Amino acid sequence: MTEIESPLPPLLDRILLQALAHTVNGVVITDATQPGHPIVHVNEGFTRLTGYTAGEVVGRNCNFLQGAERGQPEVAQMRQAIAAGEPLTVVIRNFRKDGTPFWNQVELSPVREEGSGRITHFFALQTDVTLKRQAERTNVLRALELERIFRGGPVGMILLDEEGRATVATPALWRLMNIAPQAIEGLPAAQAAGVIARAFAQSQGMPEVPLPWPQGALSVRWEVPRKGSMRALDVSSFELGTLTRERVIVVRDVTQEEEGNAARSQFLATAAHELRTPMGSICGFTELLLMRNYSPDQARPLLETILRQSMRLSAMLNDLLDLSQMDVMGGHAFALAPVSLHEALNKALQVAVPPGSARTVALKLPDAPATVTAHPQKLEQVLINLLSNALKYSPQGGAVMMEATIDPALNRAHIAVSDQGVGLSPEHQARLFTRFFRADPSGPIPGTGLGLVIVKELVERMGGTIGVRSMLGQGSTFTVSLPLSSETPT
Ligand code: ADP
C-alpha cells in the first residue's frame, strides 16, 4: 500500500485506514503529483464494486471505469473539479470488469499537504446507486402517472388543508362546475363554496343558492346549471388518513347515473303494468271456467283467450330477458365477425316464412356476394323480427319484400324490409323504438311493444343504424345499414 502522509497520530491513522479498507464503499486514491493521476490505492470495497483487484488498477488512470462512455457530462465535471482542486459529487455510469454497467456515485475530494496547501492526492468514495436510481425513476414515473390521473380524470377534486383551505383543485372542476381551479385555491372551504355558488347563479342570472360542503364522511348533492340543463353533482368528503386533518372533496357528475336510475324505475313500473294485463285476463277467465259449468263449445273461446294471453306473457318475458341481458352488457358491442349477407337473409327468411306459409316474401339480393361485419345470430334475430312485423302489420296482404343493396361509397350494406300494410302516422313514427310503444295497443294484432327496441339495440351494438319510412294506410319500410367487411365469412 502506498503511504499517504497523514497528520493523524499513528493509532488513529491505522484505525481509519482499516475502516476504509473494510467499508462497503469503494475507496480510490490517486496521486495528483504524477502525470495522468495514477491510482495509488484501492480498498476491498472497490474490488467488490468493480471486480478489479488492486494489482490490476494501481498505476492506471481511473477513466477505464467509464468503458467507451467517455463523453458523459459528469466526466467533464470531474475534470474541471480536479483542475480547480475542488470537491465534487457526481453520479456516473461505470462498467465492472465483466462489462456490466452500474451507476457510481463518486464523492471526490482533494487531499492537501499541510503547510503548503499543495494538492498531493485525490480521494474518491464510490457507492453503487443503481438500485436507488431505479427506485427514484420508478417514483418519478409513478408521480407523473398520478399527476396525469389527477389532472385529466373526470372527477373533480379539491384538497383542503388542516385549516380547511382549498390548496389544490383539479382542472375537472372547470368541466363540472365552470370554475377555474385558481378561483378557489387558497380560500377557506366556506368561502370557496360561496365563489362556486355565485358563479353558478351569475351564469344563469338566478338568485344565489348556498352550496353546503359535506360534513364528515357524508356526501351532499348539488344541483347546478350547466350548458342549459341542470346537472346533479355528488360532492363527497374523505379524510386523508388518521394523522392529519387534511381532507379531499371529490365532485362527480351523477346526472346520467340518476337519469339511468329514473329510467330503470320507470321501466320496471311499466313492465309490471304490461305484465299485469295478460295475467289479469288469464286469472279472470280461468276463475270463470272454474266457477261455471261451461259446455266445451262455450269454454273454447275462453280457453283460446287464456292461451293467447299466456303466449303474449311468455313473448313479453322473452323480450324482457333479451333487454336485461343487454343492460347487463352495458354499452359493450357484441363480438363481431364477417357474415355472408346472402346467407343471413336467406336463413332469416326461412324462419320468418317457413315453407308452406300462406304469405310469401320477395327477396332481392345484390348480384355479387357481399360480406358484412355483424353477429350472425343477432343479425338473423333482427331480420326475423322486421319480417314478422311486416307480415303482422299487413293483415290484408300486399307485397312484403326484403332487399339488400351495397353502397360502396359509404362501405355499407342496406337491408330494407318493406310492406304495404297499416303504416304509421308521423306522431307514431316518432315514438317507435321506445319501450312498450304500440300504435294500436287494444287492436287484434298481438305484440309486446318491445321487439323494435330490441332490434335497435342489436343493430347499434353491431355498429349499424336503423331507420323507418312509413305512410299511414300505405305501408312501411324499415332499413338496417351495416358496415361491409373485406374479410371472408367464417
Ligand atoms: P310489437 O309488434 O310486439 O307490438 P314492436 O316493438 O315490434 O312490438 O313494434 C312496436 C309497434 O310499432 C307495433 O305495435 C306497431 O304499432 C308498430 N310497427 C312495427 N312494425 C310495423 C310495421 N311494419 N308496420 C306498421 N307498424 C309497425
Coordinates of C-alpha atoms and ligand atoms in Angstrom, one line a residue:
M1 CA 0.0 0.0 0.0
T2 CA 1.3 3.5 -0.9
E3 CA 1.5 5.6 2.2
I4 CA -0.1 9.0 2.3
E5 CA 1.4 11.5 4.6
S6 CA -1.1 11.8 7.4
P7 CA -1.5 14.5 10.1
L8 CA -3.2 12.0 12.4
P9 CA -1.4 10.1 15.2
P10 CA -0.3 6.7 14.1
L11 CA -3.1 4.7 16.1
L12 CA -6.0 6.7 14.8
D13 CA -4.3 6.7 11.4
R14 CA -4.3 2.8 11.5
I15 CA -7.9 2.7 12.7
L16 CA -9.0 5.0 9.9
L17 CA -7.1 3.0 7.2
Q18 CA -8.7 -0.2 8.5
A19 CA -12.2 1.3 8.5
L20 CA -11.6 2.5 4.9
A21 CA -10.3 -0.9 3.9
H22 CA -13.5 -2.6 5.2
T23 CA -16.2 -0.2 4.3
V24 CA -18.8 -1.4 1.7
N25 CA -18.0 1.6 -0.4
G26 CA -15.2 1.7 -2.9
V27 CA -12.2 3.9 -2.0
V28 CA -9.8 5.1 -4.6
I29 CA -6.7 7.3 -4.0
T30 CA -4.9 8.9 -6.9
D31 CA -1.6 10.6 -7.0
A32 CA -2.1 14.2 -8.1
T33 CA 1.6 14.9 -8.4
Q34 CA 2.2 12.5 -11.2
P35 CA 1.1 12.9 -14.8
G36 CA -2.2 11.1 -15.6
H37 CA -3.1 11.0 -11.8
P38 CA -2.4 7.2 -11.4
I39 CA -4.3 5.2 -8.8
V40 CA -2.1 4.5 -5.8
H41 CA -4.6 2.7 -3.6
V42 CA -7.9 1.0 -3.8
N43 CA -9.7 -0.9 -1.0
E44 CA -11.6 -4.2 -1.0
G45 CA -14.9 -2.4 -1.4
F46 CA -13.6 -1.2 -4.8
T47 CA -12.8 -4.7 -5.8
R48 CA -16.3 -5.9 -4.7
L49 CA -17.9 -3.0 -6.6
T50 CA -16.0 -3.2 -9.8
G51 CA -14.5 -6.7 -10.0
Y52 CA -10.9 -5.2 -10.4
T53 CA -8.2 -6.1 -7.9
A54 CA -5.7 -3.5 -6.6
G55 CA -3.0 -5.2 -8.7
E56 CA -5.0 -4.7 -11.8
V57 CA -5.6 -0.9 -11.4
V58 CA -2.8 0.6 -9.4
G59 CA -0.7 2.8 -11.7
R60 CA -3.7 3.4 -14.1
N61 CA -5.9 6.4 -14.6
C62 CA -9.5 5.9 -13.3
N63 CA -11.1 6.5 -16.7
F64 CA -11.1 2.8 -17.7
L65 CA -14.2 2.5 -15.4
Q66 CA -16.1 4.6 -18.0
G67 CA -15.6 2.0 -20.7
A68 CA -16.5 3.5 -24.1
E69 CA -18.7 6.2 -22.5
R70 CA -16.1 8.9 -22.0
G71 CA -18.4 11.6 -23.3
Q72 CA -20.6 11.7 -20.3
P73 CA -21.1 15.2 -19.0
E74 CA -20.1 14.1 -15.5
V75 CA -16.6 13.2 -16.8
A76 CA -16.1 16.8 -17.9
Q77 CA -17.4 18.0 -14.5
M78 CA -14.9 15.7 -12.7
R79 CA -12.0 17.0 -14.9
Q80 CA -13.0 20.6 -14.1
A81 CA -13.1 19.9 -10.3
I82 CA -9.8 18.2 -10.4
A83 CA -8.2 21.1 -12.3
A84 CA -9.7 23.5 -9.9
G85 CA -8.8 21.4 -6.9
E86 CA -12.4 21.4 -5.6
P87 CA -14.5 18.6 -4.1
L88 CA -17.4 17.2 -6.2
T89 CA -20.1 14.6 -6.0
V90 CA -21.4 13.1 -9.3
V91 CA -23.3 10.0 -10.4
I92 CA -21.7 8.5 -13.4
R93 CA -22.3 5.3 -15.5
N94 CA -19.3 2.9 -15.0
F95 CA -18.6 -0.6 -16.1
R96 CA -17.5 -3.5 -14.0
K97 CA -14.6 -5.8 -15.1
D98 CA -17.2 -8.2 -16.6
G99 CA -18.7 -5.4 -18.7
T100 CA -21.9 -4.9 -16.7
P101 CA -22.8 -1.2 -16.2
F102 CA -23.7 0.3 -12.9
W103 CA -24.4 3.8 -11.6
N104 CA -21.5 5.0 -9.5
Q105 CA -21.9 7.9 -7.1
V106 CA -18.4 9.3 -6.8
E107 CA -17.5 11.7 -4.0
L108 CA -14.3 13.3 -5.0
S109 CA -12.1 15.4 -2.7
P110 CA -8.6 16.8 -2.9
V111 CA -6.0 15.9 -0.2
R112 CA -3.8 18.8 0.6
E113 CA -0.2 18.9 2.0
E114 CA -0.1 20.5 5.4
G115 CA 1.5 23.9 5.3
S116 CA 1.9 24.5 1.5
G117 CA -1.7 23.5 0.7
R118 CA -0.4 21.8 -2.4
I119 CA -2.8 19.0 -3.7
T120 CA -0.9 15.7 -3.5
H121 CA -3.8 13.2 -3.9
F122 CA -7.4 12.9 -4.7
F123 CA -9.6 10.7 -2.6
A124 CA -12.8 9.2 -4.2
L125 CA -15.5 7.4 -2.3
Q126 CA -17.6 5.3 -4.6
T127 CA -21.2 4.0 -4.0
D128 CA -23.3 1.8 -6.2
V129 CA -26.5 3.7 -6.6
T130 CA -28.0 1.6 -9.4
L131 CA -30.9 0.3 -7.3
K132 CA -31.6 3.7 -5.7
R133 CA -31.6 5.3 -9.2
Q134 CA -34.1 2.7 -10.5
A135 CA -36.3 3.3 -7.4
E136 CA -36.2 7.0 -7.9
R137 CA -37.0 6.7 -11.6
T138 CA -40.0 4.4 -10.7
N139 CA -41.1 7.0 -8.2
V140 CA -40.9 9.8 -10.7
L141 CA -42.8 7.8 -13.2
R142 CA -45.5 7.0 -10.6
A143 CA -45.7 10.6 -9.6
L144 CA -46.1 11.6 -13.2
E145 CA -48.8 9.0 -13.8
L146 CA -50.7 10.1 -10.6
E147 CA -50.4 13.7 -11.8
R148 CA -51.9 12.8 -15.2
I149 CA -54.8 10.9 -13.5
F150 CA -55.3 13.8 -11.1
R151 CA -55.2 16.4 -13.8
G152 CA -57.0 14.6 -16.6
G153 CA -59.6 12.5 -14.8
P154 CA -63.3 13.1 -15.0
V155 CA -63.6 13.6 -11.2
G156 CA -63.1 17.0 -9.7
M157 CA -61.0 17.1 -6.6
I158 CA -60.3 19.8 -4.1
L159 CA -57.7 19.3 -1.4
L160 CA -58.5 21.0 1.9
D161 CA -55.5 21.6 4.2
E162 CA -55.5 21.3 8.1
E163 CA -57.1 24.7 8.3
G164 CA -59.8 23.8 5.8
R165 CA -58.3 25.9 3.0
A166 CA -58.6 24.7 -0.6
T167 CA -55.0 24.0 -1.5
V168 CA -55.2 22.1 -4.8
A169 CA -58.1 21.8 -7.2
T170 CA -58.2 19.8 -10.4
P171 CA -59.0 21.1 -13.8
A172 CA -62.0 18.7 -14.0
L173 CA -63.8 21.3 -11.8
W174 CA -63.8 23.6 -14.8
R175 CA -65.7 21.0 -16.8
L176 CA -68.1 20.1 -14.0
M177 CA -68.7 23.4 -12.4
N178 CA -67.4 26.1 -14.8
I179 CA -64.9 27.1 -12.1
A180 CA -61.3 27.8 -12.8
P181 CA -59.3 25.9 -10.1
Q182 CA -57.3 29.1 -9.4
A183 CA -60.5 30.9 -8.4
I184 CA -60.8 28.8 -5.2
E185 CA -57.3 27.8 -4.4
G186 CA -56.2 29.3 -1.1
L187 CA -59.7 30.1 0.0
P188 CA -61.3 28.7 3.2
A189 CA -63.8 26.0 2.3
A190 CA -66.9 28.0 3.1
Q191 CA -65.7 31.0 1.0
A192 CA -64.8 28.6 -1.9
A193 CA -68.3 27.2 -1.8
G194 CA -69.6 30.8 -1.9
V195 CA -67.4 31.5 -5.0
I196 CA -68.8 28.4 -6.7
A197 CA -72.4 29.2 -5.8
R198 CA -72.0 32.8 -7.1
A199 CA -70.5 31.7 -10.4
F200 CA -73.5 29.3 -11.0
A201 CA -76.0 32.0 -10.1
Q202 CA -74.4 34.5 -12.3
S203 CA -74.1 32.2 -15.3
Q204 CA -77.9 31.6 -15.1
G205 CA -79.0 35.1 -13.9
M206 CA -80.6 33.4 -11.0
P207 CA -80.5 34.2 -7.2
E208 CA -77.6 32.6 -5.4
V209 CA -78.4 29.4 -3.6
P210 CA -75.9 28.4 -0.8
L211 CA -74.0 25.2 -1.6
P212 CA -73.1 23.2 1.5
W213 CA -69.9 21.2 1.8
P214 CA -70.3 17.6 3.0
Q215 CA -69.6 17.1 6.7
G216 CA -67.7 14.1 8.0
A217 CA -68.0 11.1 5.7
L218 CA -71.3 12.1 4.3
S219 CA -71.9 13.3 0.8
V220 CA -74.2 16.1 -0.5
R221 CA -75.9 16.7 -3.8
W222 CA -75.5 19.9 -5.7
E223 CA -77.9 20.7 -8.4
V224 CA -76.2 23.1 -10.7
P225 CA -77.0 24.6 -14.1
R226 CA -74.6 23.6 -16.9
K227 CA -74.9 24.1 -20.6
G228 CA -78.6 24.9 -20.5
S229 CA -79.7 21.9 -18.3
M230 CA -79.4 21.0 -14.7
R231 CA -76.6 18.7 -13.7
A232 CA -76.6 16.7 -10.5
L233 CA -73.2 16.7 -8.7
D234 CA -72.3 14.3 -5.9
V235 CA -69.9 16.0 -3.5
S236 CA -68.2 13.7 -1.0
S237 CA -65.5 14.3 1.6
F238 CA -62.8 11.9 2.5
E239 CA -60.2 12.2 5.3
L240 CA -56.6 11.8 4.1
G241 CA -55.6 9.3 6.8
T242 CA -55.9 9.5 10.6
L243 CA -52.8 11.5 11.4
T244 CA -53.9 14.6 9.6
R245 CA -57.0 16.8 9.3
E246 CA -56.5 17.3 5.6
R247 CA -59.5 16.3 3.5
V248 CA -60.2 15.8 -0.1
I249 CA -63.5 16.8 -1.6
V250 CA -64.5 14.7 -4.6
V251 CA -67.0 16.1 -7.1
R252 CA -68.7 13.7 -9.5
D253 CA -71.3 14.3 -12.2
V254 CA -74.1 11.9 -11.4
T255 CA -76.7 13.3 -13.8
Q256 CA -76.5 10.3 -16.2
E257 CA -76.5 7.9 -13.3
E258 CA -79.6 9.5 -11.8
E259 CA -81.3 9.6 -15.2
G260 CA -80.5 5.9 -15.7
N261 CA -81.9 5.0 -12.3
A262 CA -85.1 7.0 -13.0
A263 CA -85.4 5.3 -16.4
R264 CA -84.9 1.9 -14.8
S265 CA -87.6 2.6 -12.2
Q266 CA -90.0 3.9 -14.9
F267 CA -89.3 0.8 -17.0
L268 CA -89.9 -1.5 -14.1
A269 CA -93.2 0.1 -13.3
T270 CA -94.3 0.0 -17.0
A271 CA -93.2 -3.6 -17.3
A272 CA -95.1 -4.7 -14.2
H273 CA -98.2 -2.9 -15.6
E274 CA -97.8 -4.5 -19.0
L275 CA -97.4 -8.0 -17.5
R276 CA -100.4 -7.5 -15.3
T277 CA -102.8 -7.1 -18.2
P278 CA -102.4 -10.6 -19.8
M279 CA -102.0 -12.0 -16.3
G280 CA -105.3 -10.4 -15.3
S281 CA -107.2 -11.9 -18.2
I282 CA -105.6 -15.4 -17.6
C283 CA -106.7 -15.3 -14.0
G284 CA -110.1 -13.9 -14.7
F285 CA -111.0 -16.4 -17.5
T286 CA -109.6 -19.4 -15.5
E287 CA -111.7 -18.4 -12.5
L288 CA -114.8 -18.1 -14.7
L289 CA -114.1 -21.6 -16.1
L290 CA -113.8 -23.0 -12.7
M291 CA -116.9 -21.3 -11.3
R292 CA -119.3 -22.1 -14.1
N293 CA -120.2 -25.3 -15.9
Y294 CA -119.5 -24.3 -19.5
S295 CA -120.1 -26.7 -22.4
P296 CA -116.9 -27.4 -24.4
D297 CA -118.2 -25.0 -27.1
Q298 CA -118.8 -22.3 -24.6
A299 CA -115.4 -22.9 -23.0
R300 CA -113.4 -22.9 -26.2
P301 CA -113.2 -19.1 -26.8
L302 CA -112.3 -18.6 -23.1
L303 CA -109.6 -21.2 -23.4
E304 CA -108.3 -19.6 -26.6
T305 CA -108.1 -16.2 -24.9
I306 CA -106.1 -17.8 -22.0
L307 CA -103.8 -19.4 -24.5
R308 CA -103.3 -16.2 -26.4
Q309 CA -102.6 -14.2 -23.3
S310 CA -100.2 -16.8 -22.0
M311 CA -98.3 -16.7 -25.3
R312 CA -98.2 -12.9 -25.0
L313 CA -96.9 -13.1 -21.5
S314 CA -94.2 -15.6 -22.5
A315 CA -93.2 -13.4 -25.5
M316 CA -93.0 -10.4 -23.2
L317 CA -90.9 -12.3 -20.7
N318 CA -88.5 -13.4 -23.5
D319 CA -88.2 -9.8 -24.7
L320 CA -87.6 -8.5 -21.2
L321 CA -84.9 -11.2 -20.8
D322 CA -83.2 -10.0 -24.0
L323 CA -83.3 -6.4 -22.9
S324 CA -82.0 -7.2 -19.4
Q325 CA -79.1 -9.3 -21.0
M326 CA -78.2 -6.2 -23.0
D327 CA -78.5 -4.0 -19.9
V328 CA -76.0 -6.3 -18.1
M329 CA -73.7 -6.0 -21.1
G330 CA -73.6 -2.2 -20.5
G331 CA -72.5 -0.3 -23.5
H332 CA -70.4 -3.1 -24.9
A333 CA -70.6 -4.2 -28.5
F334 CA -71.1 -7.8 -29.5
A335 CA -68.2 -9.9 -30.7
L336 CA -68.5 -9.3 -34.4
A337 CA -67.4 -11.4 -37.4
P338 CA -67.6 -11.3 -41.2
V339 CA -71.1 -12.6 -42.1
S340 CA -72.3 -13.5 -45.6
L341 CA -75.2 -11.2 -46.4
H342 CA -76.9 -13.7 -48.8
E343 CA -76.7 -16.5 -46.2
A344 CA -78.0 -14.3 -43.3
L345 CA -81.0 -13.0 -45.4
N346 CA -81.9 -16.5 -46.6
K347 CA -81.8 -18.0 -43.1
A348 CA -84.0 -15.3 -41.7
L349 CA -86.5 -15.7 -44.5
Q350 CA -86.7 -19.5 -43.8
V351 CA -87.6 -18.9 -40.2
A352 CA -90.0 -16.0 -40.7
V353 CA -91.8 -17.6 -43.7
P354 CA -91.5 -21.3 -43.3
P355 CA -92.2 -23.5 -46.4
G356 CA -96.0 -23.9 -46.8
S357 CA -96.9 -20.5 -45.3
A358 CA -99.8 -18.7 -46.7
R359 CA -97.7 -15.5 -47.2
T360 CA -94.6 -15.0 -49.2
V361 CA -91.8 -12.5 -49.1
A362 CA -89.9 -11.4 -52.2
L363 CA -86.1 -11.4 -51.7
K364 CA -83.8 -9.2 -53.7
L365 CA -80.1 -9.7 -53.3
P366 CA -77.1 -7.9 -54.9
D367 CA -75.6 -9.9 -57.8
A368 CA -72.2 -10.3 -56.2
P369 CA -71.8 -12.0 -52.8
A370 CA -71.3 -9.4 -50.1
T371 CA -70.0 -9.7 -46.5
V372 CA -71.0 -7.5 -43.6
T373 CA -69.4 -7.1 -40.1
A374 CA -72.1 -8.4 -37.7
H375 CA -73.1 -11.0 -35.2
P376 CA -74.6 -13.8 -37.2
Q377 CA -77.4 -14.9 -34.8
K378 CA -78.2 -11.3 -33.7
L379 CA -78.5 -10.2 -37.4
E380 CA -80.8 -13.1 -38.0
Q381 CA -82.9 -12.1 -35.0
V382 CA -83.2 -8.5 -36.3
L383 CA -84.3 -9.6 -39.7
I384 CA -86.8 -12.2 -38.4
N385 CA -88.3 -9.5 -36.2
L386 CA -88.6 -7.0 -39.0
L387 CA -90.1 -9.6 -41.4
S388 CA -92.6 -10.8 -38.9
N389 CA -93.7 -7.2 -38.2
A390 CA -94.0 -6.6 -41.9
L391 CA -96.3 -9.6 -42.2
K392 CA -98.2 -8.9 -39.0
Y393 CA -98.9 -5.3 -39.8
S394 CA -100.1 -6.0 -43.3
P395 CA -103.1 -8.2 -42.4
Q396 CA -104.8 -7.5 -45.6
G397 CA -101.9 -8.9 -47.6
G398 CA -99.9 -6.9 -50.1
A399 CA -96.3 -7.5 -51.1
V400 CA -93.7 -7.9 -48.4
M401 CA -90.1 -7.5 -49.6
M402 CA -86.6 -7.8 -48.2
E403 CA -84.0 -6.1 -50.4
A404 CA -80.2 -5.8 -49.8
T405 CA -78.2 -3.2 -51.6
I406 CA -74.5 -2.3 -51.4
D407 CA -73.2 1.3 -51.0
P408 CA -69.5 1.2 -51.9
A409 CA -69.1 4.9 -51.2
L410 CA -70.2 4.5 -47.6
N411 CA -68.8 1.0 -47.4
R412 CA -72.2 -0.2 -46.1
A413 CA -74.9 -2.7 -46.9
H414 CA -78.5 -1.6 -46.6
I415 CA -81.2 -4.2 -45.9
A416 CA -84.7 -2.8 -46.4
V417 CA -87.8 -4.7 -45.2
S418 CA -91.0 -3.2 -46.7
D419 CA -94.7 -3.9 -46.6
Q420 CA -97.9 -2.4 -47.9
G421 CA -99.7 -2.7 -44.6
V422 CA -101.2 -0.4 -42.0
G423 CA -98.3 2.1 -41.9
L424 CA -97.7 4.6 -39.2
S425 CA -98.6 8.2 -38.6
P426 CA -95.7 10.7 -38.2
E427 CA -96.5 11.0 -34.4
H428 CA -96.3 7.2 -34.0
Q429 CA -93.1 7.0 -36.0
A430 CA -91.6 9.5 -33.6
R431 CA -92.4 7.1 -30.7
L432 CA -91.2 3.9 -32.4
F433 CA -88.3 2.3 -30.7
T434 CA -89.5 3.3 -27.2
R435 CA -90.2 0.5 -24.7
F436 CA -93.8 -0.8 -24.8
F437 CA -94.9 1.6 -27.6
R438 CA -97.7 0.0 -29.7
A439 CA -99.6 2.1 -32.2
D440 CA -102.8 0.1 -31.5
P441 CA -102.4 -1.5 -28.1
S442 CA -106.0 -2.7 -28.0
G443 CA -106.1 -3.9 -31.6
P444 CA -106.3 -7.6 -32.7
I445 CA -102.6 -7.9 -33.7
P446 CA -100.6 -9.5 -30.8
G447 CA -97.3 -8.0 -29.7
T448 CA -95.3 -6.7 -26.8
G449 CA -94.1 -3.3 -27.9
L450 CA -90.5 -4.4 -27.2
G451 CA -89.5 -6.0 -30.5
L452 CA -88.3 -2.8 -32.2
V453 CA -86.5 -1.6 -29.1
I454 CA -84.5 -4.9 -29.1
V455 CA -83.9 -4.6 -32.8
K456 CA -82.5 -1.1 -32.5
E457 CA -80.2 -2.1 -29.6
L458 CA -79.0 -5.2 -31.5
V459 CA -78.3 -3.2 -34.7
E460 CA -76.4 -0.4 -32.8
R461 CA -74.3 -2.9 -30.9
M462 CA -73.2 -4.3 -34.3
G463 CA -72.1 -0.8 -35.4
G464 CA -75.2 -0.4 -37.6
T465 CA -78.1 2.0 -37.8
I466 CA -81.9 1.6 -38.3
G467 CA -84.3 3.9 -39.9
V468 CA -88.0 3.9 -41.0
R469 CA -90.1 5.4 -43.7
S470 CA -93.9 4.9 -43.4
M471 CA -97.2 6.3 -44.5
L472 CA -100.4 5.6 -42.6
G473 CA -102.5 3.2 -44.5
Q474 CA -99.9 2.6 -47.2
G475 CA -97.1 0.7 -45.6
S476 CA -93.7 0.9 -44.0
T477 CA -90.0 0.3 -44.9
F478 CA -87.5 -0.4 -42.1
T479 CA -83.9 -0.1 -43.3
V480 CA -80.9 -1.5 -41.4
S481 CA -77.4 -0.4 -42.5
L482 CA -74.3 -2.4 -41.5
P483 CA -70.6 -1.9 -42.3
L484 CA -69.2 -4.0 -45.1
S485 CA -66.3 -6.4 -44.4
S486 CA -63.4 -7.2 -46.7
E487 CA -62.8 -10.5 -44.9
T488 CA -64.1 -13.9 -45.9
P489 CA -67.1 -15.1 -43.9
T490 CA -66.3 -17.8 -41.3
Ligands
ADP1 P1 -94.9 -5.5 -31.3 O1 -95.0 -5.7 -32.7 O2 -94.6 -6.6 -30.5 O3 -96.0 -4.6 -30.8 P2 -92.6 -3.9 -31.9 O4 -91.7 -3.2 -31.0 O5 -92.1 -4.8 -32.9 O6 -93.7 -4.5 -31.0 O7 -93.4 -2.8 -32.7 C1 -93.9 -1.7 -31.9 C2 -95.1 -1.1 -32.7 O8 -94.6 -0.5 -33.9 C3 -96.1 -2.1 -33.1 O9 -97.0 -2.3 -32.1 C4 -96.7 -1.4 -34.3 O10 -97.7 -0.4 -33.8 C5 -95.6 -0.6 -34.9 N1 -95.0 -1.4 -36.0 C6 -93.9 -2.1 -36.0 N2 -93.6 -2.6 -37.2 C7 -94.6 -2.1 -38.0 C8 -94.9 -2.2 -39.5 N3 -94.1 -3.0 -40.3 N4 -95.9 -1.5 -39.9 C9 -96.7 -0.8 -39.1 N5 -96.5 -0.6 -37.8 C10 -95.4 -1.3 -37.3

